């Protein structure tokens, strides 16, 4: 089976971000004074543990970014765009049941009429096609689940121990967290070979698979948006603060206008307009995935356009302060060109503000995605995300008995991601904020 | 003071003009009225006559900015810009797609919004500040750390969870209050309790933590040391000196939102079926009723600017050193 790699727009932007991240990391490694605050981040166990959790999410997100299309025959591609993650999680993706089933269930959630061995019609819970396929009855299931949890945990712990041994993780909190994550991973992997660990949704898709797929959407919203925010805020904020005069007036006017519109309304208006444009030009997209993807990129663009004003204001204020410093005046009197003063002396000195504000914004963007999808101005309804999951599962709370697992899974994954991001952001702020006096 | 107010209001005009131009560009230039018509009537089978009829009904059958065929001042006024966008300055929002007067709808719907948003805002402000003060009083103890941990966790939970979970627990399982709905007067109380409580809970995390940061920053200042050296008790220092001095940063973030309370909350109102401006906006977004969205954008920025002016006024009330001139 041959395939061709597909690079969607969002993939390209993610690669760009990853490359920028690696370049920045190499640059920081070479400069001891830049490394210092990161060492302070590394001293905090909370930061390391949250970074560990985040890197698990990042791994899933990155695997899900490597897209490809299967070649059916010479010159014809499958219309489906898959990712490496889809391939790895193949059974999860393909084991689609008829409709709802509870976590670890072996039968469907609702009774159906069916024929028993003697040809009579009985109403019972039909067995799942894939969930617990080899298990005879419910009593045996518990024993099987227990056995699988045991093996999974054991394998996970072994893997965790191996990782600790290789990486020489000395911190106890980090080691415990690593072991826990590995054990959880092992149990989930072992269970998901035979069951739907988090149940299935209305059309029978595995909820665990949906939750893991949602991670990429959340990460992209949180990170690609910064690609828009950062250049705008940095360039305009520093220019306004340094040049003052009419430049300052114009830039201040632009960001006051933008920030005076409540952000949800501005986003809604822009997304509605984007929808009209996309609907009137159906020829722009060759696959459904590229259409959904472009909408995601546009959403990031719009979120970035509406959220750069806060950072811009901060940078302007800081630059106003910096430009009165002696070393800037010295540079000016030496005849250094404004461009060089900005890039050599001002921008490096506002970097901590940028970093703090970017990591702080990340979690709120992930949360905003869910809300925007609910309002109807979020990602494409066909794109798997926490927002679309919550939206689809919201009405099921009214059923009797309640279908709770989709919602619980979406909220649980979101909480883990956002909490880890928040804790990490706090540590970064503590390490980089010069106002905090350390001794 | 009066002169300052008048000048601030004059400053607001160019900003509103900017907002107006932005919405005009967004709603009429990015997509022409032709695109809109095609969108509303269905993409595929739509005749040019149908488009023209639709535009005529909505009043979109005019040139965008400049009308060559009209005479005199009509060259500017017989245009989409003048009749649909500039007219918002005198609060003429036109008609929605179902033919209702938007201005009248806004007038009727802002009161239910306010009935939810105002109690949430007032109780919330009191509650969050008190919680932050308690955390500051016990700073660097286990209580403070537990409070901060609680705040960070609450911050990390999606607002949707509070609403869905609250409705499920309180209304569906315990049957304490109706799940959704609205009634005027005293009857409305039972409908308001849950949205207000949920609004309060979902705000605790970020607000309390922010106030705590402000208080802690004030605690490190010289006047606090002086007050302690005088022998004042820690509670006295916190409640009379720190609280008063922290008023400026608190007001900066708080007063701005007061006028926006009229706009209500999109999520709360649509989940609880409250006929306010928030649910009006959501319905408009789902029905793709662009004239309502446009009106809400303009109204929102108008109220925000009013909030900024109010903020400046509030500074003079809490800090006698601030003089507006």
XYZ file of C-alpha atoms in Angstrom:
764
model
C 0.000 0.000 0.000
C 1.629 3.226 -1.112
C 0.745 6.667 0.070
C 1.503 10.310 -0.597
C 2.171 12.762 2.202
C -0.346 15.585 2.458
C 0.597 18.906 3.996
C -2.487 20.805 5.021
C -2.214 24.491 5.800
C -2.356 23.937 9.526
C 0.319 21.237 9.237
C 2.630 23.661 7.496
C 2.083 26.222 10.244
C 2.729 23.604 12.920
C 5.991 22.615 11.209
C 6.925 26.283 11.116
C 6.212 26.591 14.831
C 8.180 23.460 15.653
C 11.125 24.688 13.591
C 10.972 28.078 15.301
C 10.795 26.360 18.681
C 13.841 24.214 17.944
C 15.796 27.193 16.627
C 14.922 29.208 19.734
C 15.915 26.299 21.972
C 19.319 25.977 20.265
C 19.875 29.725 20.526
C 18.955 29.750 24.215
C 21.225 26.777 24.928
C 24.200 28.679 23.597
C 23.625 31.731 25.773
C 24.020 31.231 29.477
C 22.116 34.399 30.472
C 19.084 33.243 28.479
C 19.295 29.796 29.984
C 19.189 31.095 33.539
C 15.423 31.692 33.855
C 14.770 28.303 32.233
C 16.943 26.709 34.906
C 14.651 28.359 37.459
C 11.668 26.796 35.646
C 13.460 23.449 35.820
C 13.873 23.751 39.576
C 10.140 23.594 40.137
C 8.665 20.097 40.327
C 5.234 21.415 39.363
C 6.671 22.833 36.147
C 8.412 19.586 35.268
C 5.379 17.429 35.945
C 3.091 19.708 33.948
C 5.664 19.783 31.164
C 5.641 15.996 31.173
C 1.858 15.923 30.797
C 2.027 18.606 28.117
C 4.636 16.696 26.161
C 2.326 13.680 26.069
C -0.364 15.910 24.533
C 2.197 17.415 22.178
C 3.298 13.969 21.030
C -0.274 12.963 20.181
C -0.834 16.310 18.463
C 2.340 16.043 16.385
C 1.640 12.446 15.336
C -1.801 13.597 14.304
C -0.248 16.349 12.194
C 1.687 14.032 9.864
C -1.012 13.578 7.224
C -1.059 11.314 4.197
C -3.451 9.910 1.610
C -3.498 6.302 0.515
C -2.978 5.672 -3.191
C -5.827 3.450 -4.346
C -4.534 2.750 -7.835
C -2.257 4.522 -10.277
C -3.060 8.240 -10.152
C -6.070 7.960 -7.832
C -5.980 8.837 -4.177
C -8.332 7.900 -1.417
C -10.513 10.922 -0.597
C -9.750 10.353 3.072
C -6.840 12.248 4.583
C -5.329 10.167 7.366
C -2.576 10.887 9.851
C 0.128 8.751 11.400
C -1.857 8.854 14.595
C -4.897 7.440 12.761
C -2.711 4.611 11.542
C -1.351 3.884 15.025
C -4.810 4.027 16.545
C -6.238 2.005 13.653
C -8.373 -0.381 15.712
C -9.850 2.511 17.696
C -10.776 4.326 14.519
C -12.173 1.366 12.625
C -14.049 -0.458 15.408
C -17.261 1.471 14.983
C -20.299 0.165 16.816
C -23.937 0.796 15.995
C -24.608 3.476 18.611
C -23.974 4.356 22.266
C -22.242 1.941 24.572
C -20.982 2.614 28.069
C -17.239 2.557 28.910
C -15.887 -1.018 28.897
C -19.336 -2.371 28.027
C -19.789 -5.544 26.025
C -23.341 -4.770 24.908
C -25.118 -1.769 23.451
C -26.703 0.823 25.624
C -30.326 0.395 24.534
C -32.452 -2.732 24.246
C -33.338 -4.016 20.814
C -35.624 -6.716 19.452
C -33.686 -9.689 18.189
C -34.028 -13.425 17.571
C -32.713 -15.844 20.172
C -31.408 -19.385 19.528
C -34.942 -20.818 19.216
C -36.073 -18.197 16.731
C -38.242 -16.241 19.210
C -38.207 -12.476 19.349
C -36.748 -11.183 22.604
C -35.830 -7.695 23.760
C -32.338 -7.551 25.130
C -29.134 -5.568 24.979
C -27.379 -6.626 21.774
C -23.716 -7.522 22.005
C -21.154 -5.101 20.617
C -19.416 -6.000 17.401
C -15.925 -5.270 18.744
C -16.134 -4.338 22.444
C -15.287 -7.462 24.438
C -15.820 -9.609 21.364
C -14.313 -12.805 22.790
C -16.060 -12.592 26.169
C -18.972 -14.988 26.809
C -20.937 -13.101 29.474
C -20.757 -10.110 31.766
C -19.321 -12.005 34.736
C -16.270 -13.059 32.751
C -15.786 -9.494 31.589
C -14.810 -8.219 35.017
C -12.154 -10.884 35.376
C -10.847 -10.068 31.907
C -10.794 -6.335 32.618
C -8.958 -6.946 35.899
C -6.409 -9.151 34.144
C -5.850 -6.560 31.442
C -5.526 -3.719 33.962
C -2.932 -5.798 35.803
C -0.842 -6.605 32.744
C -1.190 -3.087 31.349
C -0.110 -1.473 34.598
C 2.797 -3.844 34.943
C 4.027 -3.242 31.398
C 3.512 0.491 31.854
C 5.500 0.530 35.091
C 8.292 -1.428 33.439
C 8.345 1.071 30.586
C 8.300 3.938 33.068
C 11.148 2.413 35.029
C 13.135 2.024 31.839
C 12.549 5.661 30.892
C 13.582 6.816 34.368
C 16.694 4.658 34.216
C 17.664 6.022 30.799
C 16.879 9.678 31.504
C 18.225 9.524 35.084
C 15.253 11.494 36.418
C 16.253 12.240 39.999
C 13.331 14.325 41.177
C 10.866 12.130 43.069
C 7.725 13.972 41.928
C 8.795 13.700 38.313
C 9.584 10.002 38.641
C 6.220 9.296 40.259
C 4.400 11.299 37.587
C 6.298 9.485 34.866
C 5.444 6.096 36.355
C 1.784 7.075 36.714
C 1.541 8.308 33.125
C 3.240 5.165 31.822
C 0.990 2.915 33.899
C -2.091 4.777 32.685
C -0.831 4.509 29.139
C -0.225 0.759 29.526
C -3.656 0.116 31.049
C -5.402 2.155 28.357
C -3.475 0.446 25.598
C -4.143 -3.035 26.956
C -7.846 -2.331 27.545
C -8.427 -0.611 24.232
C -7.278 -3.726 22.399
C -10.519 -5.403 23.406
C -12.896 -2.728 24.744
C -14.071 0.809 24.189
C -12.349 2.297 27.213
C -14.434 5.468 27.244
C -17.489 4.039 25.505
C -18.862 4.982 22.122
C -20.893 7.944 20.932
C -24.151 8.254 19.023
C -22.796 6.882 15.748
C -20.696 4.288 17.523
C -17.310 5.984 17.283
C -14.855 5.299 20.069
C -14.839 8.221 22.514
C -11.198 7.689 23.443
C -10.234 8.063 19.788
C -12.322 11.229 19.471
C -10.770 12.718 22.618
C -7.245 11.996 21.418
C -8.014 13.492 18.014
C -9.397 16.613 19.691
C -6.000 17.285 21.229
C -4.520 18.406 17.924
C -7.330 20.880 17.309
C -6.931 22.346 20.774
C -3.155 22.601 20.484
C -3.378 24.242 17.058
C -5.878 26.820 18.253
C -3.656 27.576 21.209
C -0.370 27.745 19.328
C -0.948 28.770 15.698
C -2.871 31.801 16.912
C 0.356 33.061 18.421
C 1.893 33.081 14.928
C -0.553 35.849 14.086
C -0.524 37.594 17.440
C 3.207 37.728 17.915
C 4.431 39.634 14.818
C 1.536 42.103 14.960
C 1.859 42.843 18.653
C 5.654 42.923 18.653
C 6.075 45.079 15.577
C 3.280 47.539 16.312
C 3.803 47.703 20.063
C 7.531 48.355 19.883
C 7.133 50.813 17.011
C 4.439 52.765 18.866
C 6.524 52.933 22.020
C 9.787 53.845 20.341
C 8.786 56.314 17.634
C 5.874 57.955 19.526
C 4.310 60.907 17.705
C 1.943 60.118 14.857
C 3.065 56.471 14.624
C 1.961 55.993 18.202
C -1.333 57.785 17.539
C -2.179 55.627 14.537
C -1.288 52.350 16.250
C -3.127 53.314 19.402
C -6.165 54.202 17.324
C -6.119 50.816 15.577
C -5.892 48.809 18.741
C -8.424 50.905 20.603
C -10.928 50.335 17.793
C -10.282 46.595 17.755
C -10.334 46.165 21.501
C -13.485 48.242 21.920
C -15.507 45.535 20.182
C -16.369 42.685 22.577
C -14.145 39.880 21.351
C -16.808 37.174 21.004
C -18.881 39.464 18.790
C -15.931 40.425 16.637
C -14.930 36.777 16.249
C -18.523 35.833 15.471
C -18.824 38.526 12.832
C -15.539 37.598 11.187
C -16.265 33.857 11.239
C -19.741 34.390 9.770
C -18.198 36.347 6.930
C -15.585 33.643 6.421
C -18.376 31.063 6.224
C -20.141 33.028 3.504
C -16.910 33.302 1.519
C -16.192 29.592 1.872
C -19.742 28.611 0.969
C -19.774 30.749 -2.142
C -16.436 29.317 -3.320
C -16.784 25.546 -2.953
C -14.161 24.981 -5.650
C -11.290 26.037 -3.398
C -11.032 22.744 -1.557
C -10.172 19.337 -2.975
C -11.061 17.290 0.123
C -13.397 17.709 3.055
C -10.341 17.630 5.314
C -8.680 20.538 3.529
C -11.885 22.536 3.819
C -12.204 21.873 7.538
C -8.510 22.570 7.911
C -8.612 25.898 6.136
C -11.481 26.895 8.353
C -9.357 26.038 11.380
C -6.499 28.163 10.052
C -8.863 31.055 9.422
C -10.249 30.682 12.921
C -6.714 30.958 14.303
C -6.148 33.982 12.104
C -9.306 35.640 13.375
C -8.518 34.782 17.003
C -5.060 36.237 16.481
C -6.393 39.403 14.895
C -8.673 39.991 17.864
C -6.229 39.100 20.613
C -3.034 40.952 19.750
C -4.210 44.238 21.264
C -3.555 43.310 24.887
C 0.034 42.243 24.244
C 0.590 45.272 22.002
C -0.458 47.626 24.773
C 1.901 45.925 27.225
C 4.826 46.092 24.788
C 4.152 49.733 23.998
C 4.221 50.612 27.689
C 7.429 48.678 28.285
C 9.136 50.228 25.253
C 8.147 53.712 26.406
C 9.934 52.937 29.654
C 12.979 51.343 28.003
C 13.639 54.103 25.495
C 14.360 56.531 28.319
C 17.067 54.255 29.718
C 20.657 55.430 29.600
C 21.926 52.643 27.409
C 19.352 53.432 24.731
C 20.287 57.104 24.877
C 23.926 56.136 24.621
C 23.177 54.052 21.565
C 21.252 56.938 20.053
C 24.073 59.378 20.621
C 26.516 56.944 19.029
C 24.374 57.174 15.935
C 23.082 53.600 15.961
C 20.199 53.317 13.527
C 16.678 53.022 15.012
C 16.210 49.599 13.422
C 19.335 48.320 15.115
C 18.383 49.841 18.448
C 15.019 48.146 18.207
C 16.341 44.717 17.299
C 19.478 44.753 19.470
C 18.389 46.643 22.544
C 14.629 46.865 22.823
C 13.234 43.571 21.548
C 15.481 41.303 23.667
C 14.435 43.281 26.716
C 10.706 42.815 26.129
C 11.024 39.113 25.314
C 10.016 38.033 28.819
C 6.700 39.889 28.486
C 6.021 38.147 25.185
C 6.849 34.726 26.553
C 4.754 35.169 29.677
C 1.763 36.456 27.769
C 1.967 33.705 25.148
C 2.034 30.855 27.632
C -0.722 32.509 29.661
C -2.927 32.905 26.561
C -2.528 29.322 25.458
C -4.913 27.808 27.974
C -7.577 30.444 27.520
C -7.507 29.838 23.768
C -8.042 26.106 24.274
C -11.021 26.901 26.492
C -12.318 29.494 24.022
C -12.434 26.925 21.240
C -15.108 24.917 23.064
C -17.216 28.000 23.729
C -16.915 29.275 20.158
C -17.891 25.877 18.767
C -20.954 25.959 20.984
C -21.883 29.442 19.776
C -21.572 28.130 16.222
C -18.519 30.148 15.190
C -15.857 27.612 16.070
C -14.203 24.904 14.010
C -15.916 23.085 11.158
C -18.621 20.736 12.497
C -16.888 17.839 10.737
C -13.615 18.501 12.553
C -13.114 16.549 15.757
C -12.533 18.930 18.633
C -13.470 19.273 22.290
C -16.085 21.847 21.312
C -17.811 19.664 18.736
C -17.677 16.701 21.129
C -19.317 18.685 23.911
C -21.819 20.108 21.468
C -22.848 16.666 20.240
C -23.051 15.167 23.704
C -24.758 18.094 25.402
C -28.316 17.021 24.659
C -27.673 13.452 25.762
C -27.670 14.564 29.377
C -31.454 14.651 29.076
C -31.627 10.914 28.255
C -32.597 8.346 30.832
C -30.260 6.800 31.961
C -27.706 9.465 31.248
C -25.066 9.189 28.529
C -22.292 10.878 30.458
C -19.083 9.438 29.048
C -18.630 11.649 25.971
C -18.983 14.812 28.022
C -16.850 13.449 30.842
C -14.111 12.439 28.414
C -14.091 15.806 26.635
C -14.082 17.792 29.866
C -11.538 15.479 31.469
C -9.060 15.740 28.634
C -9.585 19.482 28.420
C -9.082 19.915 32.162
C -5.847 17.929 32.069
C -4.485 19.884 29.128
C -5.503 23.311 30.418
C -4.473 22.623 34.006
C -1.034 21.452 32.898
C -0.720 24.499 30.637
C -1.796 26.843 33.440
C 0.621 25.371 35.958
C 3.456 25.492 33.468
C 2.584 29.075 32.538
C 2.645 30.036 36.214
C 6.101 28.578 36.662
C 7.336 30.360 33.540
C 5.922 33.640 34.787
C 7.501 33.189 38.199
C 10.858 32.441 36.622
C 10.829 35.261 34.080
C 9.067 38.097 35.851
C 11.752 40.557 36.951
C 9.362 42.223 39.366
C 9.475 39.216 41.663
C 12.475 39.711 43.875
C 14.498 36.595 44.421
C 17.401 36.190 46.712
C -15.006 67.841 35.083
C -17.845 68.554 32.642
C -15.340 69.780 30.090
C -13.330 66.618 30.561
C -16.411 64.479 30.045
C -17.356 66.316 26.874
C -13.836 65.929 25.537
C -13.800 62.221 26.299
C -17.086 61.818 24.463
C -15.685 63.658 21.465
C -12.669 61.310 21.566
C -15.079 58.417 21.413
C -16.447 59.521 18.052
C -13.417 58.611 15.909
C -13.252 55.220 17.606
C -16.898 54.551 16.886
C -16.338 55.680 13.303
C -13.513 53.141 13.129
C -15.740 50.385 14.497
C -18.416 51.380 12.019
C -16.035 51.299 9.070
C -14.664 47.960 10.232
C -18.087 46.344 10.429
C -19.014 47.897 7.107
C -15.909 46.439 5.481
C -16.510 43.082 7.136
C -20.183 42.778 6.237
C -20.386 44.466 2.851
C -16.957 44.539 1.231
C -15.494 41.133 2.124
C -18.711 39.597 0.876
C -20.877 41.655 -1.454
C -24.661 41.707 -0.982
C -24.784 39.363 -3.994
C -22.820 36.729 -2.060
C -25.125 37.193 0.913
C -28.201 36.731 -1.228
C -26.789 33.592 -2.796
C -25.934 32.305 0.649
C -29.394 32.996 2.065
C -31.301 31.671 -0.954
C -29.181 28.550 -1.394
C -25.957 28.338 -3.357
C -26.894 26.293 -6.409
C -30.224 27.103 -8.035
C -30.661 30.797 -7.667
C -31.713 33.132 -10.416
C -30.456 36.671 -10.816
C -34.059 37.850 -10.420
C -34.337 36.158 -7.045
C -31.127 37.834 -5.921
C -32.348 41.228 -7.082
C -35.673 40.734 -5.311
C -33.930 39.730 -2.085
C -31.643 42.747 -2.234
C -34.588 45.012 -2.920
C -36.507 43.666 0.059
C -33.566 44.136 2.387
C -32.621 47.516 0.951
C -29.276 46.237 -0.324
C -29.943 47.237 -3.937
C -27.929 50.428 -3.669
C -24.308 51.251 -4.403
C -21.916 50.695 -1.507
C -20.513 54.154 -0.813
C -21.270 56.554 -3.622
C -24.477 56.740 -5.675
C -23.886 58.344 -9.069
C -27.508 58.260 -10.082
C -28.882 60.217 -7.146
C -28.811 63.991 -6.892
C -27.275 66.375 -4.373
C -26.846 64.970 -0.892
C -28.617 61.835 -2.063
C -25.381 60.766 -3.695
C -24.095 59.978 -0.239
C -27.285 59.075 1.582
C -28.812 56.744 -1.019
C -26.119 54.158 -0.351
C -25.733 51.010 1.682
C -23.069 52.623 3.840
C -25.290 55.521 4.856
C -28.492 53.589 5.333
C -27.182 50.422 6.941
C -23.939 51.396 8.663
C -23.788 55.110 9.412
C -27.392 55.062 10.607
C -26.267 53.080 13.651
C -24.875 56.321 15.056
C -28.379 57.501 15.744
C -29.236 54.029 17.060
C -31.310 53.148 14.026
C -30.428 49.483 13.672
C -32.947 48.684 10.949
C -34.907 45.457 10.794
C -33.901 41.856 11.383
C -34.495 39.136 8.823
C -37.841 38.233 10.360
C -38.948 41.827 9.947
C -38.731 43.055 13.533
C -37.371 46.399 14.626
C -33.957 45.597 16.134
C -33.916 48.717 18.289
C -37.194 47.747 19.933
C -35.997 44.164 20.472
C -32.848 45.433 22.163
C -34.903 47.689 24.404
C -37.082 44.792 25.512
C -34.349 42.193 25.854
C -31.763 44.114 27.837
C -33.734 43.848 31.094
C -33.672 40.046 31.396
C -29.963 40.206 30.576
C -29.442 42.750 33.294
C -31.485 40.672 35.764
C -28.891 37.898 35.442
C -25.738 39.885 34.873
C -26.137 42.545 37.580
C -26.563 40.191 40.574
C -23.759 37.983 39.253
C -21.522 41.015 38.938
C -22.292 42.572 42.334
C -22.282 39.406 44.437
C -19.261 38.199 42.491
C -17.252 41.359 43.116
C -17.955 41.222 46.843
C -17.303 37.500 47.086
C -14.126 37.393 44.983
C -12.562 40.357 46.760
C -13.359 38.828 50.158
C -11.893 35.496 49.122
C -8.770 37.208 47.830
C -8.462 39.194 51.068
C -8.668 35.998 53.126
C -5.977 34.422 50.978
C -3.796 37.512 51.365
C -4.332 37.532 55.140
C -3.141 33.927 55.356
C -0.495 34.342 52.685
C 2.245 31.726 52.405
C 0.330 29.325 54.625
C -1.361 26.079 53.725
C -4.720 27.882 53.475
C -3.362 30.320 50.899
C -1.780 27.531 48.879
C -4.993 25.519 48.935
C -6.884 28.642 47.813
C -4.529 29.249 44.919
C -4.665 25.580 43.928
C -8.460 25.774 43.988
C -8.384 28.917 41.852
C -6.068 27.384 39.249
C -8.175 24.244 39.048
C -11.434 26.182 38.738
C -9.818 28.351 36.059
C -8.864 25.293 34.066
C -12.401 23.961 33.826
C -14.421 24.992 30.808
C -17.317 27.351 31.483
C -19.537 24.939 29.616
C -18.872 22.309 32.257
C -20.214 24.481 35.062
C -23.401 25.149 33.143
C -24.038 21.598 31.949
C -22.992 20.053 35.250
C -24.966 22.558 37.304
C -28.116 22.081 35.277
C -27.770 18.321 35.529
C -27.085 18.205 39.250
C -29.357 20.920 40.593
C -32.256 20.789 38.186
C -32.369 17.271 36.852
C -31.244 15.169 39.807
C -32.304 17.295 42.763
C -35.220 19.163 41.143
C -34.446 22.283 43.145
C -35.043 24.890 40.417
C -36.370 24.730 36.870
C -33.792 23.797 34.229
C -34.464 26.821 32.097
C -36.978 29.556 31.427
C -37.715 33.078 32.505
C -40.486 35.060 34.150
C -40.697 38.711 35.096
C -41.087 40.059 38.633
C -40.819 37.979 41.826
C -41.726 34.837 39.903
C -38.494 35.136 38.000
C -36.398 34.567 41.119
C -36.383 30.785 40.912
C -35.261 30.977 37.305
C -32.436 33.340 38.158
C -30.849 31.522 41.098
C -29.038 28.812 39.171
C -27.586 30.973 36.368
C -26.340 33.484 38.929
C -24.751 30.814 41.148
C -23.107 29.148 38.148
C -21.889 32.513 36.898
C -20.353 33.123 40.339
C -18.599 29.774 40.485
C -17.160 30.022 37.006
C -15.653 33.415 37.838
C -13.986 32.523 41.151
C -10.747 31.152 39.737
C -9.454 33.931 37.554
C -10.910 36.876 39.509
C -9.873 35.870 42.997
C -6.401 34.969 41.872
C -6.041 38.286 40.094
C -7.222 40.267 43.144
C -4.860 38.275 45.333
C -1.952 39.274 43.075
C -2.985 42.936 43.347
C -3.231 42.746 47.136
C 0.106 40.971 47.449
C 1.755 43.643 45.321
C 0.345 46.341 47.615
C 1.495 44.416 50.692
C 5.114 44.916 49.691
C 4.891 48.696 49.634
C 6.344 51.111 52.131
C 3.092 52.446 53.563
C 2.223 48.923 54.723
C 5.481 48.721 56.636
C 4.779 52.106 58.161
C 1.288 51.050 59.178
C 2.663 47.896 60.797
C 5.386 49.875 62.548
C 2.657 52.086 63.992
C 1.329 48.933 65.603
C -1.775 48.452 63.526
C -3.183 44.959 63.446
C -2.732 42.931 60.266
C -6.492 42.927 59.658
C -6.655 46.699 60.022
C -3.744 47.120 57.600
C -5.374 44.846 55.069
C -8.915 46.140 55.207
C -8.391 49.865 55.526
C -5.031 50.562 53.904
C -4.356 47.833 51.364
C -7.962 47.501 50.215
C -8.258 51.230 49.613
C -4.993 51.442 47.705
C -5.795 48.389 45.649
C -8.988 50.078 44.491
C -7.393 51.692 41.430
C -6.171 48.479 39.788
C -9.387 46.714 40.756
C -11.568 49.465 39.318
C -9.571 49.456 36.082
C -10.731 45.951 35.342
C -14.167 46.102 36.900
C -15.883 49.349 35.942
C -15.313 48.784 32.222
C -17.680 45.840 32.205
C -20.588 47.578 33.969
C -22.215 48.943 30.787
C -21.538 45.641 29.054
C -23.770 43.922 31.624
C -26.665 44.991 29.407
C -25.351 42.710 26.706
C -25.715 39.683 28.958
C -23.810 36.468 28.578
C -24.041 34.393 25.422
C -23.580 31.026 27.085
C -25.636 31.453 30.229
C -28.608 32.937 28.464
C -28.793 30.387 25.711
C -28.428 27.441 28.075
C -31.021 28.753 30.506
C -33.441 30.013 27.896
C -33.396 33.591 29.101
C -34.790 36.012 26.506
C -31.935 38.490 26.846
C -29.503 40.087 24.446
C -27.019 37.229 24.758
C -29.432 34.611 23.498
C -30.633 37.128 20.890
C -27.075 37.328 19.555
C -26.620 33.550 19.560
C -29.898 33.050 17.706
C -28.831 35.678 15.194
C -25.472 33.967 14.662
C -27.126 30.589 14.140
C -29.721 32.059 11.783
C -26.984 34.079 10.039
C -28.961 37.262 10.578
C -26.206 39.728 9.797
C -28.075 42.919 10.612
C -28.518 41.823 14.227
C -24.857 40.809 14.569
C -23.817 44.152 13.099
C -26.050 46.015 15.536
C -24.667 44.046 18.498
C -21.065 44.724 17.478
C -21.733 48.449 17.345
C -23.736 48.443 20.577
C -21.008 46.444 22.312
C -18.282 48.894 21.424
C -20.514 51.841 22.364
C -21.032 50.340 25.816
C -17.336 49.497 26.161
C -16.350 53.095 25.479
C -18.953 54.232 28.008
C -17.259 51.849 30.425
C -13.857 53.421 29.816
C -15.248 56.882 30.595
C -16.935 55.542 33.727
C -13.612 54.030 34.810
C -11.941 57.416 34.653
C -14.752 58.936 36.664
C -14.509 56.203 39.270
C -10.817 56.956 39.795
C -11.705 60.420 41.081
C -14.062 58.873 43.584
C -11.584 56.469 45.181
C -8.413 58.510 44.826
C -8.529 62.215 45.619
C -5.140 62.695 43.951
C -6.621 61.976 40.531
C -7.987 65.145 38.974
C -9.605 65.042 35.584
C -8.808 68.015 33.448
